[in-house]
Coordinates of C-alpha atoms (C1' of nucleotides) in Angstrom, one line a residue:
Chain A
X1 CA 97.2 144.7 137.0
X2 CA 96.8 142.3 134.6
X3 CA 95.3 143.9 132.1
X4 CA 95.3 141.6 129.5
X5 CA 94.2 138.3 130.5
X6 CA 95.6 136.3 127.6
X7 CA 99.2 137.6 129.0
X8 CA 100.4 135.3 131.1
X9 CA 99.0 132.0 128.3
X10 CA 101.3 133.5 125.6
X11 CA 104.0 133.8 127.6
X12 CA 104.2 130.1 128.8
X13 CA 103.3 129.0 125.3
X14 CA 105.5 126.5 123.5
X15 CA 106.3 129.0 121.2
X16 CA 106.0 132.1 122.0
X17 CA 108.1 131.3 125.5
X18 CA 110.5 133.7 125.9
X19 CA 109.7 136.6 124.4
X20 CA 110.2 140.3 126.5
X21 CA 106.7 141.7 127.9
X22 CA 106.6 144.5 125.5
X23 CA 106.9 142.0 122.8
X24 CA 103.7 139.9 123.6
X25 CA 101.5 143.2 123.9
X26 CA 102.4 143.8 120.6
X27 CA 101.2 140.5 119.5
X28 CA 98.7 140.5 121.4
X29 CA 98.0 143.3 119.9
X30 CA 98.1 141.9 116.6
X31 CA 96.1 138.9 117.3
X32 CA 92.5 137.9 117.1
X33 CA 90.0 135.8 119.1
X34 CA 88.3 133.1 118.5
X35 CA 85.4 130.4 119.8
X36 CA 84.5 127.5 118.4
X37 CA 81.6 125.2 119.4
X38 CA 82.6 121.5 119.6
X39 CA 82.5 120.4 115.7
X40 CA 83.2 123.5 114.1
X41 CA 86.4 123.5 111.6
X42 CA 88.8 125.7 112.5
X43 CA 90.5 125.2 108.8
X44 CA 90.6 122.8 106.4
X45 CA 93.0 120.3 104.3
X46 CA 94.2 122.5 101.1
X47 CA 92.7 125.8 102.7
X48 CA 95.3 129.0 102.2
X49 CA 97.8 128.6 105.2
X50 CA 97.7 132.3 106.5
X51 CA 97.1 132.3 110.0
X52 CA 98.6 130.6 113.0
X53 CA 96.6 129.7 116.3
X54 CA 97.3 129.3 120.1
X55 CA 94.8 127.3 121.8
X56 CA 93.9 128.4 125.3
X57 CA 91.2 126.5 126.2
X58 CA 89.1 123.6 124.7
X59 CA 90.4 120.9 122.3
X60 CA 91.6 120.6 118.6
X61 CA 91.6 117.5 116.6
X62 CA 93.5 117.6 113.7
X63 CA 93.6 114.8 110.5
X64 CA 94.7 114.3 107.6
X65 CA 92.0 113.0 104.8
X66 CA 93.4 110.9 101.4
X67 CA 91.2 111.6 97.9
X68 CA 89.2 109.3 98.5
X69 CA 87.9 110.3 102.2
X70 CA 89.3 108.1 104.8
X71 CA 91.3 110.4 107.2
X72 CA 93.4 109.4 110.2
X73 CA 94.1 111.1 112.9
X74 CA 97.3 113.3 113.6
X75 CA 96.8 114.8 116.9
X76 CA 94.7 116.2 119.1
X77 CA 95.4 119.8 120.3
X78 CA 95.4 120.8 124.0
X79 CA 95.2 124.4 125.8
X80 CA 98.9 126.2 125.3
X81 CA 99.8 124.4 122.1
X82 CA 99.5 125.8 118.6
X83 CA 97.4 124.8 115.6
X84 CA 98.5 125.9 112.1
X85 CA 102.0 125.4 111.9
X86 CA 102.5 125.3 108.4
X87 CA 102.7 129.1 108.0
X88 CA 106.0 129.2 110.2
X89 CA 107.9 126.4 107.9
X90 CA 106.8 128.4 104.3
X91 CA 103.5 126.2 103.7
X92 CA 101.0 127.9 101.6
X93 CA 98.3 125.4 102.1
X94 CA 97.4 123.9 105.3
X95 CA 98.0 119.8 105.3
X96 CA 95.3 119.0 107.5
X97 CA 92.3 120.0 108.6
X98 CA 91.2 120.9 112.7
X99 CA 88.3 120.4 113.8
X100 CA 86.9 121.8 117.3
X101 CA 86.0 118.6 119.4
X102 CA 85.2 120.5 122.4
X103 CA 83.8 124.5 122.9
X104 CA 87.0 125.9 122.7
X105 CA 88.9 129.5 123.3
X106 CA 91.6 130.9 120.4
X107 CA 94.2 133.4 119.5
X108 CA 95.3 133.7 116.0
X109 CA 97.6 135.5 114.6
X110 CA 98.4 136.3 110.9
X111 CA 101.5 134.3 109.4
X112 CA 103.4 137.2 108.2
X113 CA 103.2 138.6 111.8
X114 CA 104.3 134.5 113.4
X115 CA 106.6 134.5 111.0
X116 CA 108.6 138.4 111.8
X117 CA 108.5 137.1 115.5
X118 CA 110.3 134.3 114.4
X119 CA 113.0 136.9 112.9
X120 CA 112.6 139.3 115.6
X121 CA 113.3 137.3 118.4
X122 CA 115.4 134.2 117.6
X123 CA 113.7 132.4 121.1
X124 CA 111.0 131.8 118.7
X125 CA 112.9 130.2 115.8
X126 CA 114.3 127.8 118.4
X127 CA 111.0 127.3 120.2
X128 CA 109.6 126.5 116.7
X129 CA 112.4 124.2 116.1
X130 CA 112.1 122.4 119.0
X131 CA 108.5 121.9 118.4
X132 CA 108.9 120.6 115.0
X133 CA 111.3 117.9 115.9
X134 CA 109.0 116.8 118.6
X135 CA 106.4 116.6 116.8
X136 CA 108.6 115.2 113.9
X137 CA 109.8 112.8 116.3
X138 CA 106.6 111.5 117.7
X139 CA 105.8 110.7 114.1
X140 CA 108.5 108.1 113.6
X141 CA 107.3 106.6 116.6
X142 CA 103.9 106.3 115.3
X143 CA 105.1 105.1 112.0
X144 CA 106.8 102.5 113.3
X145 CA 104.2 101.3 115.9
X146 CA 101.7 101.4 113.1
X147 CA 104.2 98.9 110.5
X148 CA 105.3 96.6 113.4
X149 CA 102.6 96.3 116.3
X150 CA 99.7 94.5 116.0
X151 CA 96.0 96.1 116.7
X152 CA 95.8 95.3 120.1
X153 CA 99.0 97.0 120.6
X154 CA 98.1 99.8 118.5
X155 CA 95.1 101.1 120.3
X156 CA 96.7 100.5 123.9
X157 CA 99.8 103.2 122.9
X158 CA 97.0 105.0 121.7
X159 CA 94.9 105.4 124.6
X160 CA 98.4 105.9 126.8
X161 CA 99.3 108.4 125.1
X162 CA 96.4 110.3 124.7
X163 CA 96.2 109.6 128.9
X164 CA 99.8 111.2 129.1
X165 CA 98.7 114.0 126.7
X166 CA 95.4 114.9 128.7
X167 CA 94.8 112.7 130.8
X168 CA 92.4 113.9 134.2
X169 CA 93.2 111.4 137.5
X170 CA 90.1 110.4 139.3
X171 CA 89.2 108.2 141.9
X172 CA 88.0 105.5 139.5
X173 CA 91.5 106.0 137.3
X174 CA 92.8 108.2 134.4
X175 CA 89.7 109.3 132.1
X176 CA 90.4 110.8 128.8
X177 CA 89.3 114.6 128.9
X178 CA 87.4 114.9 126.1
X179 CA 85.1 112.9 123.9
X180 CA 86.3 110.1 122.2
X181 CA 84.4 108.1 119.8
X182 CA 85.5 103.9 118.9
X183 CA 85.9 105.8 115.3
X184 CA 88.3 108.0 116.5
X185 CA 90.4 105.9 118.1
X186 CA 90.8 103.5 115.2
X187 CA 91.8 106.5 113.2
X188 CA 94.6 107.0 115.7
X189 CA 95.5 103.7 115.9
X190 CA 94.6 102.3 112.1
X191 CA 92.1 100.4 112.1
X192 CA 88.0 99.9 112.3
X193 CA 85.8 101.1 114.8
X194 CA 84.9 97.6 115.0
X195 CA 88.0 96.3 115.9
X196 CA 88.0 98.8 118.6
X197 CA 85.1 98.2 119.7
X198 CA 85.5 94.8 120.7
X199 CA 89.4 95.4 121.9
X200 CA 88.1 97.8 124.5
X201 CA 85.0 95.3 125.6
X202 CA 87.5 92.6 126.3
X203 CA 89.8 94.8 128.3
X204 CA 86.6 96.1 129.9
X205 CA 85.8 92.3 130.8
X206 CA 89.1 92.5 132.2
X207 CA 88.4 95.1 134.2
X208 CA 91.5 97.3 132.1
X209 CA 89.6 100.3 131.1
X210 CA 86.0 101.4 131.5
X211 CA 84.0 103.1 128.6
X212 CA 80.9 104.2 127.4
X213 CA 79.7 106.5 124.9
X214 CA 82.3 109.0 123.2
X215 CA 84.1 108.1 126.4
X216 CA 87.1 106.1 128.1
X217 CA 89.1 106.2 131.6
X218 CA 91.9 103.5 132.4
X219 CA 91.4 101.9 135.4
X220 CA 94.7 99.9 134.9
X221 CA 97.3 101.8 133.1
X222 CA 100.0 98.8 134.0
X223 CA 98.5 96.5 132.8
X224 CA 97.7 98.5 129.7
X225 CA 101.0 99.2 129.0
X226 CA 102.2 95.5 129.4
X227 CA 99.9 94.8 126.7
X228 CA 101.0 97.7 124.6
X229 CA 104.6 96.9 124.9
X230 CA 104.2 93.1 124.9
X231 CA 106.6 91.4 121.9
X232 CA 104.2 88.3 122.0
Chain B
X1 CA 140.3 130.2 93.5
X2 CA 138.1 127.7 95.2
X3 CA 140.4 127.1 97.9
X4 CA 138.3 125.0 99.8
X5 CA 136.4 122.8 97.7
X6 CA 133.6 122.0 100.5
X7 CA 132.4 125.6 100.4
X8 CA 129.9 125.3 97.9
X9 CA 128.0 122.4 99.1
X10 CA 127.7 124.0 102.7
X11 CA 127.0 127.5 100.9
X12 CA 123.6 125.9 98.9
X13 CA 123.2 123.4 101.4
X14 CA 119.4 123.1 103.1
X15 CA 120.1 123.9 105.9
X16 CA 123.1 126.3 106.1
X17 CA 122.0 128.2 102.6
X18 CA 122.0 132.0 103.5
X19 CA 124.8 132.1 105.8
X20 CA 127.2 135.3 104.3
X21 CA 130.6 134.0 103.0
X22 CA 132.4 134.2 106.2
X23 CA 130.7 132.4 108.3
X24 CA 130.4 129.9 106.1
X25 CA 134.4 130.0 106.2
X26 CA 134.0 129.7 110.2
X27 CA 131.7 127.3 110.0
X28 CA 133.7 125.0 108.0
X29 CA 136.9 125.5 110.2
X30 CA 135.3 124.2 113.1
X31 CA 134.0 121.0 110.9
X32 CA 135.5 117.8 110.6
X33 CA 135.4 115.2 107.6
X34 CA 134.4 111.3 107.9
X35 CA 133.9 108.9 105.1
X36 CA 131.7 106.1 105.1
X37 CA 132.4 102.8 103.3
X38 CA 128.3 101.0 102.6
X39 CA 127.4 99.4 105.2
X40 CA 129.0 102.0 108.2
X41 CA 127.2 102.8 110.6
X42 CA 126.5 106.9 111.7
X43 CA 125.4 106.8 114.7
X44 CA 122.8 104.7 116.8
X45 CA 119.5 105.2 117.8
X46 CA 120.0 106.1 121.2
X47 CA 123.4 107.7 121.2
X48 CA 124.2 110.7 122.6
X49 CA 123.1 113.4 120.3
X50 CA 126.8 115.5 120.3
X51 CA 126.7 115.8 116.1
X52 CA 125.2 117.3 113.5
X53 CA 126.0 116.0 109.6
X54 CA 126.1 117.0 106.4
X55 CA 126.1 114.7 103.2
X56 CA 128.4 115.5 100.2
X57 CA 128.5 112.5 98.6
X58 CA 126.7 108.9 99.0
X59 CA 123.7 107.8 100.5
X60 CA 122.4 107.1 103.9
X61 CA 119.4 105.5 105.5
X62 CA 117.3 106.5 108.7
X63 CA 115.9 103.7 110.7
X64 CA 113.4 103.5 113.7
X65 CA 114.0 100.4 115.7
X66 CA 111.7 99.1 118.3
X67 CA 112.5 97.4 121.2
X68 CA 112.1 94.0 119.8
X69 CA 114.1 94.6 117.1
X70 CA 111.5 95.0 114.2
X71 CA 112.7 98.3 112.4
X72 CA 111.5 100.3 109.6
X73 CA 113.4 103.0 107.2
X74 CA 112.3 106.6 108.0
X75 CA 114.2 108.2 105.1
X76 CA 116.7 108.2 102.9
X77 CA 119.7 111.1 103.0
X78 CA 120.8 112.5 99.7
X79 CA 123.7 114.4 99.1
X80 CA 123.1 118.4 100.1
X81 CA 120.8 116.7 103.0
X82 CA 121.7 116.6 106.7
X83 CA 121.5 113.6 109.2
X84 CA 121.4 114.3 112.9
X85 CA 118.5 116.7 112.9
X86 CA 117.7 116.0 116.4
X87 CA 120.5 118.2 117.9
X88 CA 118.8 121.4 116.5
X89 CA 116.2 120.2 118.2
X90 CA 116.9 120.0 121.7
X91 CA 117.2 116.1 121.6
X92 CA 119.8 114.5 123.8
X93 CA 120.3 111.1 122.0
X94 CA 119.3 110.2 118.3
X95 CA 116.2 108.8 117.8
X96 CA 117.0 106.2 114.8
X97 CA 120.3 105.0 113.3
X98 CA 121.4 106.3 110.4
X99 CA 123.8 103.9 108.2
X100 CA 125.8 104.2 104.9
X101 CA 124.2 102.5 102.2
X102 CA 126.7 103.4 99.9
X103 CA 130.1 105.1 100.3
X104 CA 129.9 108.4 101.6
X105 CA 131.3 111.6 102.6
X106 CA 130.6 114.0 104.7
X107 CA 130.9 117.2 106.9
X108 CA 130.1 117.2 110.4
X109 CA 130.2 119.9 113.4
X110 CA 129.8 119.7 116.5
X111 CA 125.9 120.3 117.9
X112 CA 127.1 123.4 120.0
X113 CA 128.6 124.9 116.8
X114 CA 124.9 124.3 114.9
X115 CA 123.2 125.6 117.2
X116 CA 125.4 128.7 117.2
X117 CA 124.9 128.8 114.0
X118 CA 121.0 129.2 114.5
X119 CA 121.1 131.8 117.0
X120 CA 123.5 133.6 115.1
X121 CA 122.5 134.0 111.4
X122 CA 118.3 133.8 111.5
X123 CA 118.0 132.3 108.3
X124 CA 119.7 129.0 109.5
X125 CA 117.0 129.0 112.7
X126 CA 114.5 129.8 109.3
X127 CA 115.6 127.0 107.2
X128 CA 115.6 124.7 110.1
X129 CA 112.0 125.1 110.7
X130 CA 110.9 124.7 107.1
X131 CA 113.2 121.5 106.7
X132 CA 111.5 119.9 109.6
X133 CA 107.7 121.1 108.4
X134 CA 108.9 119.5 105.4
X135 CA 109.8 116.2 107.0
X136 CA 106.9 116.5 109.6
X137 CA 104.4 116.7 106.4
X138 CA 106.0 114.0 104.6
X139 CA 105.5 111.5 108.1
X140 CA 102.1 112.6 108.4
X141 CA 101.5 111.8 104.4
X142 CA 103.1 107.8 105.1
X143 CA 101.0 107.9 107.7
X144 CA 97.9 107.9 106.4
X145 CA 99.0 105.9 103.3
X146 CA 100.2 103.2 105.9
X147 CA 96.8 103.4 107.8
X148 CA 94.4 103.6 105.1
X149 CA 96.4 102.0 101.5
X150 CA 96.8 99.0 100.8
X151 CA 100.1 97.0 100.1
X152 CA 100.3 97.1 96.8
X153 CA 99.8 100.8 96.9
X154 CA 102.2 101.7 99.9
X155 CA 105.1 99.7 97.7
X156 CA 103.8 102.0 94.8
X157 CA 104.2 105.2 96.7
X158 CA 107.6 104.2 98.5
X159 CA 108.7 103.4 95.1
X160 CA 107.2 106.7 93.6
X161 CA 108.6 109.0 96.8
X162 CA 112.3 107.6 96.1
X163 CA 112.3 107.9 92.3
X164 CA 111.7 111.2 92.7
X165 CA 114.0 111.6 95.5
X166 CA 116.7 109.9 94.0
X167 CA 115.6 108.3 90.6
X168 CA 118.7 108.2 87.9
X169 CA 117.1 108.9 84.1
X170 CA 118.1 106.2 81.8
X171 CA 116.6 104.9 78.6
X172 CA 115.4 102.2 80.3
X173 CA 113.3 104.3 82.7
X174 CA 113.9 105.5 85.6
X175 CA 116.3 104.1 88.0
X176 CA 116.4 104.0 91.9
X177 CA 120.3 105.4 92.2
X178 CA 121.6 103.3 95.4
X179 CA 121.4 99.3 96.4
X180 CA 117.6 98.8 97.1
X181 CA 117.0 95.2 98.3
X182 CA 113.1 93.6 99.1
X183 CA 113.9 94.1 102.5
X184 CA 114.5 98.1 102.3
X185 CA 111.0 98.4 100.5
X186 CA 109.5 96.1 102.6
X187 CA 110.7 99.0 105.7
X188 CA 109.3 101.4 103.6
X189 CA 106.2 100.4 103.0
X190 CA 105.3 98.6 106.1
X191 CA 105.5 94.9 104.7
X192 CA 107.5 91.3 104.8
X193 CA 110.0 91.2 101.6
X194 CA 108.1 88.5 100.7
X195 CA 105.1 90.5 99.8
X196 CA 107.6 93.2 97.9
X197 CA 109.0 90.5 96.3
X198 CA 105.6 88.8 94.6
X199 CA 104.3 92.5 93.9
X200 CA 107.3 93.5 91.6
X201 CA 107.5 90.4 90.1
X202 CA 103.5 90.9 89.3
X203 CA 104.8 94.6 88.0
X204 CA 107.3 93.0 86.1
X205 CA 105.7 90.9 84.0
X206 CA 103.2 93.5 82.8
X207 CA 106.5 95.4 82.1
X208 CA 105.4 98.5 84.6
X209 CA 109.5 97.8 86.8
X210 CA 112.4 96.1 85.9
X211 CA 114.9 94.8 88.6
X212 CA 117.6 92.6 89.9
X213 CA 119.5 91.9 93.0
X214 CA 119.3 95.5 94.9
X215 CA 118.2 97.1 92.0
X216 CA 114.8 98.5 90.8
X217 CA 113.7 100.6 87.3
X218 CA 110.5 101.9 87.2
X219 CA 109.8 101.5 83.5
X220 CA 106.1 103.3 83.7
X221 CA 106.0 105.6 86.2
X222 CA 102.7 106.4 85.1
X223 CA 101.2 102.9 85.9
X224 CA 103.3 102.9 88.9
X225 CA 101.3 106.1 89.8
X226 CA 98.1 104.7 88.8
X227 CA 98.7 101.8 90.9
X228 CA 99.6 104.0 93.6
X229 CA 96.4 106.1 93.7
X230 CA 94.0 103.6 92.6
X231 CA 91.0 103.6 95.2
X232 CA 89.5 100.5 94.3
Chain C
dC1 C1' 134.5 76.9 94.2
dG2 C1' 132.5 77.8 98.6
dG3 C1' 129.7 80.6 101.4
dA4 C1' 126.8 84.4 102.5
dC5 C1' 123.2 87.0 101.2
dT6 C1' 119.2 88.1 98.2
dT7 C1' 115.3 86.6 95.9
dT8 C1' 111.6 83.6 94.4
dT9 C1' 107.6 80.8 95.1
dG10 C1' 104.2 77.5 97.0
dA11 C1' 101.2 76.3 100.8
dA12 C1' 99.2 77.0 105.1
dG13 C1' 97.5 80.0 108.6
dT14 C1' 95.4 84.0 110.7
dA15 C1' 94.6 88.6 112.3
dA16 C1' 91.8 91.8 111.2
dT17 C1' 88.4 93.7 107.9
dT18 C1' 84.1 93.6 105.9
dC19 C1' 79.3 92.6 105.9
dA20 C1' 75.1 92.7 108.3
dA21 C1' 71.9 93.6 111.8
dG22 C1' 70.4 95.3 116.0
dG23 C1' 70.6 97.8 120.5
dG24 C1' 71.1 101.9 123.3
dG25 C1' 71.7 106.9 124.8
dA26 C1' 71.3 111.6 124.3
dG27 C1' 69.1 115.3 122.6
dT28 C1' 64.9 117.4 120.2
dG29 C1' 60.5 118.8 119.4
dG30 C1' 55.9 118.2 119.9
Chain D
dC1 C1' 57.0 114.0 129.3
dC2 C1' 57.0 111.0 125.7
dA3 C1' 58.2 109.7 121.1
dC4 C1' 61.2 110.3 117.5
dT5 C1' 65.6 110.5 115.4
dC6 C1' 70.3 110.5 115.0
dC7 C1' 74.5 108.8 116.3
dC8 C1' 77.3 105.7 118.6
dC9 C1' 78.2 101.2 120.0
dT10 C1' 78.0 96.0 120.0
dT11 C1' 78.4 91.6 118.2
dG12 C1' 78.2 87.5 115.1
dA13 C1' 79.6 85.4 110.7
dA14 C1' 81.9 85.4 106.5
dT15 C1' 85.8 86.8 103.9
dT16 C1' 90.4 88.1 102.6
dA17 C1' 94.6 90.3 102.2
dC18 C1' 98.6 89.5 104.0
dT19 C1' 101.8 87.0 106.9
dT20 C1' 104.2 83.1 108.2
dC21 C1' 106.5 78.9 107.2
dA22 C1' 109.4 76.3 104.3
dA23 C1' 112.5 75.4 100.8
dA24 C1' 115.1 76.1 96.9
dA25 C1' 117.3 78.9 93.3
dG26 C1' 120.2 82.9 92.0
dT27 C1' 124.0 86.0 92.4
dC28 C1' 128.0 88.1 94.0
dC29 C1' 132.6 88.0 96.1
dG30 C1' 136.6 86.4 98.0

DNA sequence: CGGACTTTTGAAGTAATTCAAGGGGAGTGG
DNA sequence: CCACTCCCCTTGAATTACTTCAAAAGTCCG
């Protein structure tokens, strides 16, 4: 009798967890759908922060771009987490923009209706809370990888990360779900696609990780992670 | 009639602002007091997360520390701000240390009693989600200035972000209100105090700073800014 | 006045970027 | 099915911004 398909997704999601059945049929009820073909923008840096969305299937990369057009990576967005959340902490702009990097499935929802769940049903004030300082959290990590580790370091929590994030086991080891360009992991790690491209040819050589185009899967992830953490 | 003098500060506090007048009263009951000479240190990176803390008067610093020692400053606390933020979130030990870098007083509770707090009066869950989008942004922002700036700019901008955070007006310019050393800036910005050091001797002598032992006046904040946002 | 910490400054070293050029895969359209 | 084109990736060489190393000079405080 499930009716409504995108039920059971809401439920489980990070933020919406929680909330009593007759709650999430009336946001459900309240929400929209969306697809997006790999590339499209789902919005933009400096774009009017009024809607939030819930991914359900595909993958969201979101950045953040400087005047002058370099960007970096923030995050990439998986099925069950939620894009947009500016318009839950009193944003009225969006600081990044996220970009589709794979065909993928939405709900969104308008902020002033995110936001009265928030006050409606204080599961989701905590929930959005305990995203935040996650998310907060995983930042200060970053920041200090990115001010104390050196390149080599850099990309290998990169890649391990993304591996624990979305990561798919196969027989030949863990390949990253999604593709992945040398540029984009140097805009998650800080630094040139070049510099990436030769870091993952000598671990290739080494028989670490295996990669070709707009692709990666870590054959070793011990011995990646010895290099990652290594002081030396 | 002011009969307890803390009121106020918790009343328009970031965090707290909102509550009615007696549960601020309840709230401060079930509060202790602790003062801080410079130098004291919070709580650890890794201790248990039991706190949450208000700051009255003085200054604190945030710190990430990796494994190997190497640490950088996340942020600097102001008085009205809160340390501890990680007990709203969930978080079972603190992920940085947070240290007095000047005497300091403040209000603590208990996490249980925050959290209460939250689930109780809405607007507290409410502020904490739009203090930690606040400091989520801000990461995201040093970020990319650490991935993409240069040095010289990332000293400009950490000098920038805590002039406005905490700059003093004085004829001179505008002074940076707390004991600064190379060393903090150089945690800041994601540099060796050497490198501080040499840059803001550079900026003095074209008369842009003017500073001493632990001490730093930004004499043209507009140059400072130019510096700071110069792409070439 | 001694000692600890902070800051300055030169010189050497280097990790990583920048510059430059070419190769390869995937999709498209004829 | 082949040729064309657009990205993406690789790789060498030159450059450089910044760190590291080393030493000395201030500055504060007891």
């Amino acid at each position: 009798m499930d009716c409504c398909p995108d039920l059971d997704l809401v439920a489980g999601n990070e933020l919406f967890r929680g909330i009593p059945v007759d709650g999430l049929g009336a946001l459900l009820a309240a929400a929209g759908r969306k697809r997006l073909a790999s590339g499209d923008v789902l919005f933009r840096q400096g774009d009017a922060a009024d809607s939030l969305f819930l991914l359900i299937e595909g993958r969201l990369r979101a950045t953040q771009t400087a005047p002058d057009g370099q960007q970096i990576i923030i995050r990439y967005v998986g099925p069950g987490e939620i894009a947009g959340y500016t318009v839950l902490a009193g944003g009225d702009v969006h600081p990044g923009t996220v970009t589709a990097v794979d065909d993928s499935y939405l709900i969104g929802c308008r902020g002033d209706t995110a936001r009265r769940a928030m006050e409606r049903y204080p599961v989701v004030a905590r929930n959005a809370v305990i995203l935040l300082g996650r998310r907060y959290h995983e930042m200060q990590v970053r920041l200090r990888e990115l001010s104390t580790e050196r390149v080599e370091q850099r990309i290998g929590h990169a890649l391990l990360r993304l591996a624990h994030q979305c990561g798919r086991r196969t027989m030949s080891g863990i390949e990253i779900a999604f593709p992945l360009s040398r540029q984009d992991l140097a805009e998650m790690a800080g630094t040139t696609l070049h510099t990436v491209s030769r870091t993952l040819r000598a671990w290739e050589e080494r028989g670490i990780v295996d990669c070709g185009r707009l692709r990666v899967i870590l054959r070793k992830p011990h011995a990646l992670v010895a290099i990652a953490d290594d002081g030396s």
